[in-house]
PDB file of C-alpha atoms in Angstrom:
ATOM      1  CA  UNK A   1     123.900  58.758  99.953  1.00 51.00           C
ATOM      2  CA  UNK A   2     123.107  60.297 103.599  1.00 46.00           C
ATOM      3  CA  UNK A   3     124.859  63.376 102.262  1.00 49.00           C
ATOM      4  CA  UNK A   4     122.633  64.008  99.747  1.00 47.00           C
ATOM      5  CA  UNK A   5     119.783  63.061 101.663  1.00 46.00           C
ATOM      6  CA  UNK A   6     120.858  65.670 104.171  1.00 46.00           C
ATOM      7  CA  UNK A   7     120.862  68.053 101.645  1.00 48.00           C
ATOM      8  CA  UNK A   8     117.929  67.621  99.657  1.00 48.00           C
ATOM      9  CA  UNK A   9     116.309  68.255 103.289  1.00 46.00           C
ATOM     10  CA  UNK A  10     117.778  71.231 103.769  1.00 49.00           C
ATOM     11  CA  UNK A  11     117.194  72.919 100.452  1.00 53.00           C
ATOM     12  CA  UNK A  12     113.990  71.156  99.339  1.00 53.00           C
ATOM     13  CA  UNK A  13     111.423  70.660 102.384  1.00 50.00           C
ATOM     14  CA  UNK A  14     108.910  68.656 100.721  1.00 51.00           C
ATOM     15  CA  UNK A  15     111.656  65.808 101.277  1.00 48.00           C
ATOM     16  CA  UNK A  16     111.098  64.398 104.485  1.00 54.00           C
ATOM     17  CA  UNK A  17     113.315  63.975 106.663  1.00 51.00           C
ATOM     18  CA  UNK A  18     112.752  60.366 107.251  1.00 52.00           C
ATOM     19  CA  UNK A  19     114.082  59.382 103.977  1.00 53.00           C
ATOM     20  CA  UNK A  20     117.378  60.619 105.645  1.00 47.00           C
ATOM     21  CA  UNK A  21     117.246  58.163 108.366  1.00 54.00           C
ATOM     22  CA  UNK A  22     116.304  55.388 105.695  1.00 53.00           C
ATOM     23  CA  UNK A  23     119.151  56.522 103.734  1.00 49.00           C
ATOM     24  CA  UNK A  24     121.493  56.532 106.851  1.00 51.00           C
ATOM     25  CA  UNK A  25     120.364  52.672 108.112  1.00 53.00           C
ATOM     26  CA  UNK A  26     120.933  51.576 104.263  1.00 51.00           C
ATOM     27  CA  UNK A  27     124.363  52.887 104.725  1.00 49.00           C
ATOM     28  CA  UNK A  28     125.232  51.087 108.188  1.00 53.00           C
ATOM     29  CA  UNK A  29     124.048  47.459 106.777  1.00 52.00           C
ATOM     30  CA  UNK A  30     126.503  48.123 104.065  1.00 55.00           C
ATOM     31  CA  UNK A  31     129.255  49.499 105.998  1.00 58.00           C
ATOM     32  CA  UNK A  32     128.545  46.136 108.350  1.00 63.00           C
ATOM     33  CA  UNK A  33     128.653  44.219 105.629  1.00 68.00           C
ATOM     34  CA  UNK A  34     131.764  44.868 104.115  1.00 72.00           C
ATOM     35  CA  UNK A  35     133.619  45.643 106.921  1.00 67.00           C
ATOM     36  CA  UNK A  36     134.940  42.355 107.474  1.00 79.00           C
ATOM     37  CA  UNK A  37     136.899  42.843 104.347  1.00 78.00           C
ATOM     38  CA  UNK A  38     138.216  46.340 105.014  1.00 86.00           C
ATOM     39  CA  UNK A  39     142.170  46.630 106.013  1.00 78.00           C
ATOM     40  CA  UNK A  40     141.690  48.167 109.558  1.00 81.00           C
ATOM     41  CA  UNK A  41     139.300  45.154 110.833  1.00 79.00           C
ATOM     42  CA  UNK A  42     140.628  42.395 112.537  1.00 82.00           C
ATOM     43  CA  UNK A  43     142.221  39.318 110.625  1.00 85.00           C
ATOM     44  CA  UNK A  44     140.652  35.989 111.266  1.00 85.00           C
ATOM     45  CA  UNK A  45     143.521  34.516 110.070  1.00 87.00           C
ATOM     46  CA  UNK A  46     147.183  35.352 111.093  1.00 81.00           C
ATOM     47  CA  UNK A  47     149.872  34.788 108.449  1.00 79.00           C
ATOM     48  CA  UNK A  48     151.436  31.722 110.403  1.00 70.00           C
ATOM     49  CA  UNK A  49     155.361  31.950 110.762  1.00 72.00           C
ATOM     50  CA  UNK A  50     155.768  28.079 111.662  1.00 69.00           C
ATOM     51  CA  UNK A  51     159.153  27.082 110.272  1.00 68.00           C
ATOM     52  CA  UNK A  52     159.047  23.795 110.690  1.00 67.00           C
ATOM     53  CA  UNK A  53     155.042  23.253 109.396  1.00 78.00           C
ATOM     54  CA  UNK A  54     154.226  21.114 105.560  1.00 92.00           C
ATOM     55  CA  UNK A  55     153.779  24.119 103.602  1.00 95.00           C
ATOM     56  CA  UNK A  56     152.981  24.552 100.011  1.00 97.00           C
ATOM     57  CA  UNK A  57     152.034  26.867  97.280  1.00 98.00           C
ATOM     58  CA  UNK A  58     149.115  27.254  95.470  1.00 99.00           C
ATOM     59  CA  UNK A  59     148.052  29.496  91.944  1.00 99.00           C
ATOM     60  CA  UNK A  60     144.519  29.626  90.903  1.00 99.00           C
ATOM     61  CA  UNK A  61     143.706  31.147  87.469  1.00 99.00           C
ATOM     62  CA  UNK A  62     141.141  31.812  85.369  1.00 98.00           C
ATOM     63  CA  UNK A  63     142.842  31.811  81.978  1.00 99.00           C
ATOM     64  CA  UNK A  64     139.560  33.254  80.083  1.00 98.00           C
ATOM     65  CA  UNK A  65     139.134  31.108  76.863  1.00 98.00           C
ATOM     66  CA  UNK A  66     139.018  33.542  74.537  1.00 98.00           C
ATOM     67  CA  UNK A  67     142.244  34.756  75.562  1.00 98.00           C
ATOM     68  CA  UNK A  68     145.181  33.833  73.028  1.00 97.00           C
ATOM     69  CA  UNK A  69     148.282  35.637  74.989  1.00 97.00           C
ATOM     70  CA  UNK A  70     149.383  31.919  76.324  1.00 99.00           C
ATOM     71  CA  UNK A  71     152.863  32.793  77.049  1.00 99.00           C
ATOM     72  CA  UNK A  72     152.367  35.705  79.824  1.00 99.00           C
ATOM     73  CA  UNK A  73     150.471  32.578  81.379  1.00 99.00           C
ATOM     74  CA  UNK A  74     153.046  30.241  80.907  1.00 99.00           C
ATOM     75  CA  UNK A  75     155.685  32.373  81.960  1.00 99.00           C
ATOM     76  CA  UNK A  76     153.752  33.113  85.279  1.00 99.00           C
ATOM     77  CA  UNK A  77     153.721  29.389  85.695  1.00 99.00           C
ATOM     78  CA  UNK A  78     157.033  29.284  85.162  1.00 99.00           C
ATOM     79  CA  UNK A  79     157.769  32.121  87.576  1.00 99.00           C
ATOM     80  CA  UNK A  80     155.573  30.886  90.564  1.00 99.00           C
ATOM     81  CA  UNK A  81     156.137  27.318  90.148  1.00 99.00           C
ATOM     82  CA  UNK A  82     153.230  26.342  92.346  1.00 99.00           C
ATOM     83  CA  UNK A  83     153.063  22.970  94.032  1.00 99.00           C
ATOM     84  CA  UNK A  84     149.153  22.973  93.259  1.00 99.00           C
ATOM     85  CA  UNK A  85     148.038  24.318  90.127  1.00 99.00           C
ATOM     86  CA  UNK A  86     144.037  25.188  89.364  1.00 99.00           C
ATOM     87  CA  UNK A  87     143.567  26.574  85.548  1.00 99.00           C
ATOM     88  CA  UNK A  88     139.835  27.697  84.804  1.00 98.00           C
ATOM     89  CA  UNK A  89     138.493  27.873  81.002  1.00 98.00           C
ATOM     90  CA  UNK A  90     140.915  26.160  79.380  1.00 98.00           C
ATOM     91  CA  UNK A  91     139.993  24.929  76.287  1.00 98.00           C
ATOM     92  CA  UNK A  92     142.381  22.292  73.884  1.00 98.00           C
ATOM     93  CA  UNK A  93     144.265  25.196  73.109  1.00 99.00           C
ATOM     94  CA  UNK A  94     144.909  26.098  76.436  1.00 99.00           C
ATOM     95  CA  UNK A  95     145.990  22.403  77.549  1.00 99.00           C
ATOM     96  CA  UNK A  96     148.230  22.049  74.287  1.00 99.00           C
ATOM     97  CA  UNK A  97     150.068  25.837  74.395  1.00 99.00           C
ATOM     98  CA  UNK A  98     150.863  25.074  78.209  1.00 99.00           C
ATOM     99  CA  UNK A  99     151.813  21.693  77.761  1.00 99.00           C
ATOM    100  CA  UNK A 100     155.460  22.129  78.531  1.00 99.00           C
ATOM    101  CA  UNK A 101     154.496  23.906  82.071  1.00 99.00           C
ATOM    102  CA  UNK A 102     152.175  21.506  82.638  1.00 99.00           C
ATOM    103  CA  UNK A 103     154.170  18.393  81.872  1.00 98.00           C
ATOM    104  CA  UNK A 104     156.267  18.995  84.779  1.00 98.00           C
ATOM    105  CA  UNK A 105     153.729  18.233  87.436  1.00 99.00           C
ATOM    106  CA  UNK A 106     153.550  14.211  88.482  1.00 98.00           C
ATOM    107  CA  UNK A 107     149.412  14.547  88.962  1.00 98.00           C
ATOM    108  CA  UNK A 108     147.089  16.002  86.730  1.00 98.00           C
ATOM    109  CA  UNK A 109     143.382  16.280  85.645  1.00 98.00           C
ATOM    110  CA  UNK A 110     142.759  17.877  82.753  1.00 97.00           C
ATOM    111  CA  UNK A 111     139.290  18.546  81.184  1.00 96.00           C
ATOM    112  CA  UNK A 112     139.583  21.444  78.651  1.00 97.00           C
ATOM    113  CA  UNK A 113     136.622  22.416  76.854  1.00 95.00           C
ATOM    114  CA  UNK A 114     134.983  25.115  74.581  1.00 95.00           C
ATOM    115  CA  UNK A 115     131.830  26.506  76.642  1.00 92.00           C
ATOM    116  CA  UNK A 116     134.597  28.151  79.016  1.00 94.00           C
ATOM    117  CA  UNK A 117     134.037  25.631  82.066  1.00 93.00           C
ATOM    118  CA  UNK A 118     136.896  23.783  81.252  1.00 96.00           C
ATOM    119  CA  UNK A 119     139.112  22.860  84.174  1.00 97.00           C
ATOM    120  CA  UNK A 120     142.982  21.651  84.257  1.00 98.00           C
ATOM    121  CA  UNK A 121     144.319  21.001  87.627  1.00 99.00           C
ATOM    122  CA  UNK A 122     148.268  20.065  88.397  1.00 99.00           C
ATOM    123  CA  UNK A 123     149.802  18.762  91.440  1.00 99.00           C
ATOM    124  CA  UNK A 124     153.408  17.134  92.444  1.00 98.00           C
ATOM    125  CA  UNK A 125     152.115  16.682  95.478  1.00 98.00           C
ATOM    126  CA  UNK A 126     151.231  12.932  96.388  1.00 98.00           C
ATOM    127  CA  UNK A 127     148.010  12.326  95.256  1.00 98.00           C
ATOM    128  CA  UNK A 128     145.383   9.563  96.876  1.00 97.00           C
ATOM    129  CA  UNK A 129     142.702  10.551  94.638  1.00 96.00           C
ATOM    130  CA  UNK A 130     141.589  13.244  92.260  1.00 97.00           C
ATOM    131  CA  UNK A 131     138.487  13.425  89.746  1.00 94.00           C
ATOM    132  CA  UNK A 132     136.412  15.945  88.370  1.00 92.00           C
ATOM    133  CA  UNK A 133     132.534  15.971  89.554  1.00 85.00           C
ATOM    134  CA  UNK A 134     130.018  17.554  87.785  1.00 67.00           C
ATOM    135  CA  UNK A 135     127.116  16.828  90.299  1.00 62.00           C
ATOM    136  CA  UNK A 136     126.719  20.622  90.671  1.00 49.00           C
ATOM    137  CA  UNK A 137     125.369  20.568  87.383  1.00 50.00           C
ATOM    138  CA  UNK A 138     126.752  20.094  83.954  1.00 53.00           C
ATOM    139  CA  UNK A 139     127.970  23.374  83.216  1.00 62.00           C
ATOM    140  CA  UNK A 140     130.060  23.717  86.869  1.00 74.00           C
ATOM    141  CA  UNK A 141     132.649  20.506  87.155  1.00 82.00           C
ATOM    142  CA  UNK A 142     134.347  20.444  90.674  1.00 92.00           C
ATOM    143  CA  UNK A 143     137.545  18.893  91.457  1.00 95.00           C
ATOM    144  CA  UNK A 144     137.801  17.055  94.223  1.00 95.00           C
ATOM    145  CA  UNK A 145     141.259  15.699  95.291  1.00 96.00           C
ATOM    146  CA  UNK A 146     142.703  13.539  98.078  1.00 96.00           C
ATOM    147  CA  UNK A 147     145.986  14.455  98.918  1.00 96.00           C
ATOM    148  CA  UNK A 148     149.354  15.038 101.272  1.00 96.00           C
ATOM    149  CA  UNK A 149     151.916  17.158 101.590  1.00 96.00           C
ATOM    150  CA  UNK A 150     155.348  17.106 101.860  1.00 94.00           C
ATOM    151  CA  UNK A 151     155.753  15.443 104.580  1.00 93.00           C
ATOM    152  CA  UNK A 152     152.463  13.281 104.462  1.00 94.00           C
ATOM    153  CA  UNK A 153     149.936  15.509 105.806  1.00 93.00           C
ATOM    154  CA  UNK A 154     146.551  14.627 104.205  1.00 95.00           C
ATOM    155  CA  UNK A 155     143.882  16.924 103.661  1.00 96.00           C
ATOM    156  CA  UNK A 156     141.489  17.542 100.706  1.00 96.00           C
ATOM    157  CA  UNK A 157     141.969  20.353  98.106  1.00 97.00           C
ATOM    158  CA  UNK A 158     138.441  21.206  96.573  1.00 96.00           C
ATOM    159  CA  UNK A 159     138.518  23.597  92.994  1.00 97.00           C
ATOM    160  CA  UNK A 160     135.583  24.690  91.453  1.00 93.00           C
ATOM    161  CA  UNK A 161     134.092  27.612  88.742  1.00 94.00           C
ATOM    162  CA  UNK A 162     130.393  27.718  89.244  1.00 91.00           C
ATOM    163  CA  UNK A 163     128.275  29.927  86.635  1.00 87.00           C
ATOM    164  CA  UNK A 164     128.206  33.470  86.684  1.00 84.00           C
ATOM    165  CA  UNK A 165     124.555  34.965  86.774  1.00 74.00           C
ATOM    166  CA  UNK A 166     123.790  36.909  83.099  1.00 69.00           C
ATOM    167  CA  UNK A 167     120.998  37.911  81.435  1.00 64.00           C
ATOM    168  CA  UNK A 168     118.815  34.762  81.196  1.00 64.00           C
ATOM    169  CA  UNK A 169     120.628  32.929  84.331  1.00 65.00           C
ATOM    170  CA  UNK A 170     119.806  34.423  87.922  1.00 66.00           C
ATOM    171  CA  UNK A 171     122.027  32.865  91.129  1.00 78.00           C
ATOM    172  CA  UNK A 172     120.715  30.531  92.185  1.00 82.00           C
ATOM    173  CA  UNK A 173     122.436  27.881  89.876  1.00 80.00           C
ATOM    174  CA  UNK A 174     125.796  29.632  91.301  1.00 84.00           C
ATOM    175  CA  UNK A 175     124.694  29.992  94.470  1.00 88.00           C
ATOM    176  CA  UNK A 176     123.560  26.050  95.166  1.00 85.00           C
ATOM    177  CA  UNK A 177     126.600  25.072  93.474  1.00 84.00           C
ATOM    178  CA  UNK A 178     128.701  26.758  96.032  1.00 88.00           C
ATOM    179  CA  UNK A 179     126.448  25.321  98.783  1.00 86.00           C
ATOM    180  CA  UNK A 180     126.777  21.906  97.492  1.00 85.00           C
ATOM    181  CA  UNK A 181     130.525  21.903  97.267  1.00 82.00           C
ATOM    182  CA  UNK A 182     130.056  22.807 100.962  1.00 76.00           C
ATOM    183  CA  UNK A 183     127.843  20.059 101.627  1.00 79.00           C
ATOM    184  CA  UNK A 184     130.406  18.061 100.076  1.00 81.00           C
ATOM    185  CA  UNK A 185     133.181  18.704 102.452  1.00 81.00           C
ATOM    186  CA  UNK A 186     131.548  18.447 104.875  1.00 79.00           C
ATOM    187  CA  UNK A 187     131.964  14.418 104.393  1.00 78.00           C
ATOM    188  CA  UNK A 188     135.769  15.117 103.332  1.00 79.00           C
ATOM    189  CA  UNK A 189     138.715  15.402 106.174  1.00 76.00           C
ATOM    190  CA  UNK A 190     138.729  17.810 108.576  1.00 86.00           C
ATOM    191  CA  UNK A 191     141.726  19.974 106.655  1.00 94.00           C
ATOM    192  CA  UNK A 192     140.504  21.707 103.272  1.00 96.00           C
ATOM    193  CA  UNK A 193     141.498  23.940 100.855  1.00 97.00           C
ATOM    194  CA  UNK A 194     138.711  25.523  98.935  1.00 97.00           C
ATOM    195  CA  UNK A 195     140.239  27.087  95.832  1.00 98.00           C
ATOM    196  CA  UNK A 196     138.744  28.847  92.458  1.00 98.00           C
ATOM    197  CA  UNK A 197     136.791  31.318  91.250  1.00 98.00           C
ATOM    198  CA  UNK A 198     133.055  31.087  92.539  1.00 96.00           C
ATOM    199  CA  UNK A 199     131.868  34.264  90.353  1.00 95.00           C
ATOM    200  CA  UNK A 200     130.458  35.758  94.073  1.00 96.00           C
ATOM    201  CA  UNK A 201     132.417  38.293  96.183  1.00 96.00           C
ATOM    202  CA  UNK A 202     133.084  37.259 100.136  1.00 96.00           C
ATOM    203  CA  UNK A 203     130.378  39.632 101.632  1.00 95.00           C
ATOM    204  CA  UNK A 204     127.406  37.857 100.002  1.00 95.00           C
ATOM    205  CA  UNK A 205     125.039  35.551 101.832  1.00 94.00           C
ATOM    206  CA  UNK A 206     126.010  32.349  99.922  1.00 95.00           C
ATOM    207  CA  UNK A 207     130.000  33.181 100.522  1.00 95.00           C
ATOM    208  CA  UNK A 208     128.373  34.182 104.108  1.00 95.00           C
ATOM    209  CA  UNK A 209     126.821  30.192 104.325  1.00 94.00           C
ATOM    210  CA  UNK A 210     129.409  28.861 102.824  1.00 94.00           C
ATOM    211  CA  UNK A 211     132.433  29.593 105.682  1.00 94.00           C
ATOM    212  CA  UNK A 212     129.803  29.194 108.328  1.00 94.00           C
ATOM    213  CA  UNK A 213     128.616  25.889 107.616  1.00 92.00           C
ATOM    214  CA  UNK A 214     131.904  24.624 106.223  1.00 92.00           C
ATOM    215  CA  UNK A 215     133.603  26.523 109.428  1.00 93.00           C
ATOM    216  CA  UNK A 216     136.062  28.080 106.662  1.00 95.00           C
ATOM    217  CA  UNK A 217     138.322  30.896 106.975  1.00 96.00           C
ATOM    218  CA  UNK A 218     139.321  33.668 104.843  1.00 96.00           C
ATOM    219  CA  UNK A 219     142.186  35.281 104.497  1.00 96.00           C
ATOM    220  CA  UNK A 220     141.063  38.337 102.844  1.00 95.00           C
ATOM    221  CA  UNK A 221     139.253  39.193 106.248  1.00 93.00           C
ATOM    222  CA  UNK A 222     141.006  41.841 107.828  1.00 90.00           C
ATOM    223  CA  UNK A 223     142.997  42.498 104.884  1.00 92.00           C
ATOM    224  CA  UNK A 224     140.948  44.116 102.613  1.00 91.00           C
ATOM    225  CA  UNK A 225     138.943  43.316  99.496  1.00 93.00           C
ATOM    226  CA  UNK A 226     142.183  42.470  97.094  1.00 95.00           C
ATOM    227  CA  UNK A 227     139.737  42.442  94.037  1.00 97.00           C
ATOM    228  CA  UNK A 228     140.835  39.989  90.790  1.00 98.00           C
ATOM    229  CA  UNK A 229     138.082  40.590  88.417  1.00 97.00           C
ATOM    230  CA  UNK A 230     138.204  42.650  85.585  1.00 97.00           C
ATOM    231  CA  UNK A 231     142.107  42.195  85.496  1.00 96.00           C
ATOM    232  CA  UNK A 232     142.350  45.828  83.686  1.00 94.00           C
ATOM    233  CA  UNK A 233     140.086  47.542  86.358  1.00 91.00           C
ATOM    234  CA  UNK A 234     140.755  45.596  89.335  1.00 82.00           C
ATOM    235  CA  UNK A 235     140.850  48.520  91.345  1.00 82.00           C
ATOM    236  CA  UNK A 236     137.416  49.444  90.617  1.00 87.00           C
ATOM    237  CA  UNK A 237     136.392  46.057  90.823  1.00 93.00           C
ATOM    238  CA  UNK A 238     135.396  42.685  92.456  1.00 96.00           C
ATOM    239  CA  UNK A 239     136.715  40.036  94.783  1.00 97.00           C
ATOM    240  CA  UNK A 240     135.772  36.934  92.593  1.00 97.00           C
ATOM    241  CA  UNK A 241     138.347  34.302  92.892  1.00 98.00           C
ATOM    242  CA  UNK A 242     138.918  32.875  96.333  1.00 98.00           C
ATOM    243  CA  UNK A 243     141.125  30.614  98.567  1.00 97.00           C
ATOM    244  CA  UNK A 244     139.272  29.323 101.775  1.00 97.00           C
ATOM    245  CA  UNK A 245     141.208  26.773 104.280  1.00 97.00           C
ATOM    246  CA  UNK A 246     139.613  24.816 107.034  1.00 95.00           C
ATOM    247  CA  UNK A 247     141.255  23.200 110.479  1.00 93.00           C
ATOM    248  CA  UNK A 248     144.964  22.576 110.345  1.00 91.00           C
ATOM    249  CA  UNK A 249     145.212  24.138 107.190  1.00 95.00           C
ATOM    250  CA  UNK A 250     147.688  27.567 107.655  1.00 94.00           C
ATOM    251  CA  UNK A 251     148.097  30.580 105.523  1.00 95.00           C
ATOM    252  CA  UNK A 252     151.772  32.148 105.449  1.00 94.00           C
ATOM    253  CA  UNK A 253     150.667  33.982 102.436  1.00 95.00           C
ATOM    254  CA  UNK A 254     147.631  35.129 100.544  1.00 95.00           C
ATOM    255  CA  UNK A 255     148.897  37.206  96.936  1.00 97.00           C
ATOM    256  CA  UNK A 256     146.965  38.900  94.356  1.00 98.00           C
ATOM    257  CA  UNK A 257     149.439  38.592  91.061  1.00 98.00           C
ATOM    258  CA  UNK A 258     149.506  41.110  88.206  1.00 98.00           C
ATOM    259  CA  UNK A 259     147.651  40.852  85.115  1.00 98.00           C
ATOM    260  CA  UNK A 260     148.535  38.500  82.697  1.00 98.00           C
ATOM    261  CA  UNK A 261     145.992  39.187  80.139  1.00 98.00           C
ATOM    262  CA  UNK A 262     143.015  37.416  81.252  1.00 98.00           C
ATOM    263  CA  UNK A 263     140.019  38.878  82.785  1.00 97.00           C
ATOM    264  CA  UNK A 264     140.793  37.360  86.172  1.00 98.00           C
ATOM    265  CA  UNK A 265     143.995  38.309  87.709  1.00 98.00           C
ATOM    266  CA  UNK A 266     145.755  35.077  89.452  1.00 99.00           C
ATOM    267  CA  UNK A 267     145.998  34.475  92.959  1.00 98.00           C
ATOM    268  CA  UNK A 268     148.761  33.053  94.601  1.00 98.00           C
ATOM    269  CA  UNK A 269     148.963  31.595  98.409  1.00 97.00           C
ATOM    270  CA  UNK A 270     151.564  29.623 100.294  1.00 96.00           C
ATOM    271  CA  UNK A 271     149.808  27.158 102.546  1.00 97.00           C
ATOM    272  CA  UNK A 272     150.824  25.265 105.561  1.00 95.00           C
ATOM    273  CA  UNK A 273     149.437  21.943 107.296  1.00 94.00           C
ATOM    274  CA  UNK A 274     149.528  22.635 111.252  1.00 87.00           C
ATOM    275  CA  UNK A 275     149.682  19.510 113.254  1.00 75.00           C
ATOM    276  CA  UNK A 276     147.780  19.154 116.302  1.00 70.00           C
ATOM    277  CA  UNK A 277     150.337  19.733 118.751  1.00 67.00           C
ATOM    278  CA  UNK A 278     151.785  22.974 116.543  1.00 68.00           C
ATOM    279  CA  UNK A 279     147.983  24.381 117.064  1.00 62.00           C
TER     280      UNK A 279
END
């Protein structure tokens, strides 16, 4: 933009030249914005090495309902074999074709439905409590879960799919049902894993509240964008789905997965829960 600016100026002088500086401080708030999430800034997380810490794994999928290829999903299920598993937009069809993946896990919550804010979530981690909230509105169930790890380490595992903006919905349904899921943990344990896709990308000023109220972290700082959404054009596209940890949770790693014919592409992250004294 501040090249062409520069050289409308110099070939057309009825341009002034002050719409060259505007152009030039539009580009620095961007390039401020976003540079969190370029590779060369500084990590706010580093990929923790701790041998002897409670990890876990983690896969987080958006399935897209209308999507009938159910057995690249299953076989990436089968593949990964996460400890935690969060499946967006399933519907009955979704819940029955995967049945034999998700059969396997001791915990589950499942809540398919047809208006593609269904919700399956599967665990063989111990389990305190788990339920599905739809306080963020109807159309946006939550999952809030209680849990431990391995070795007993509690903390609180939080999955949610909030509504995208469109046409004839702005975002400001989305955006106050991310900011009430962090009003919500706020009154959970201090160690949290955030997990879904939120339909926002990291940079915006709701994603912005959200890890500064919540005191989150997120791994994608430092490390660049890693978009997930659309699956075919992810290269071109946007940072949608997201995994946030709080405290004494630990990331040893933070994966974007290939395409498995939804319009999300999974993402995959092994987790650890640091002790106290290991901090």
């Amino acid at each position: 933009c501040v090249a062409l600016a520069i050289a409308a100026a110099l070939f057309d002088r009825k341009v002034a030249w002050w719409s060259v500086g505007g152009f030039f401080a539009a580009a620095v708030v961007n390039v401020a914005t976003l540079w969190p999430f370029i590779a060369i800034a500084p990590n706010q997380i580093a990929l923790d090495e701790n041998e002897g810490a409670d990890c876990f794994t983690a896969l987080s999928l958006n399935v897209y309902m209308d999507n009938r290829d159910y057995a690249r999903t299953a076989q990436l299920i089968d593949r990964e074999d996460p400890d935690i598993l969060l499946l967006l937009e399933p519907d009955q069809a979704w819940a029955d074709a995967l049945e034999p993946q998700l059969a396997r896990y001791e915990t589950r919550v499942d809540e398919p439905l047809d208006n593609t804010y269904g919700l399956i979530f599967a665990t063989r981690l111990p389990v305190d409590r788990a339920a599905i909230s739809s306080e963020a509105g109807v159309l946006t169930p939550t999952l809030y879960a209680s849990m431990r790890g391995k070795r007993g380490t509690p903390f609180d595992f939080v999955g949610l799919h909030p509504r995208p903006p469109g046409p004839n919905q702005d975002t400001e349904e989305r955006d106050n049902a991310i900011l009430r899921t962090d009003d919500a943990t706020s009154k959970l344990s201090k160690d949290v894993v955030l997990m879904g896709d939120f339909n926002d990308v990291p940079w915006s000023h709701t994603m912005t509240a959200l890890r500064e109220r919540g005191e989150f972290q997120d791994p994608r700082v430092g490390r660049g964008t890693m978009p997930t959404f659309p699956a075919d054009w992810a290269w071109l596209g946007w940072p949608l789905d997201h995994i946030l940890v709080r405290n004494g949770v630990a990331v040893r790693d933070f994966t974007v997965l290939e395409n498995v014919g939804a319009d999300h592409l999974p993402l995959r992250a092994q987790l650890c829960l640091v002790s106290e004294e290991e901090r």
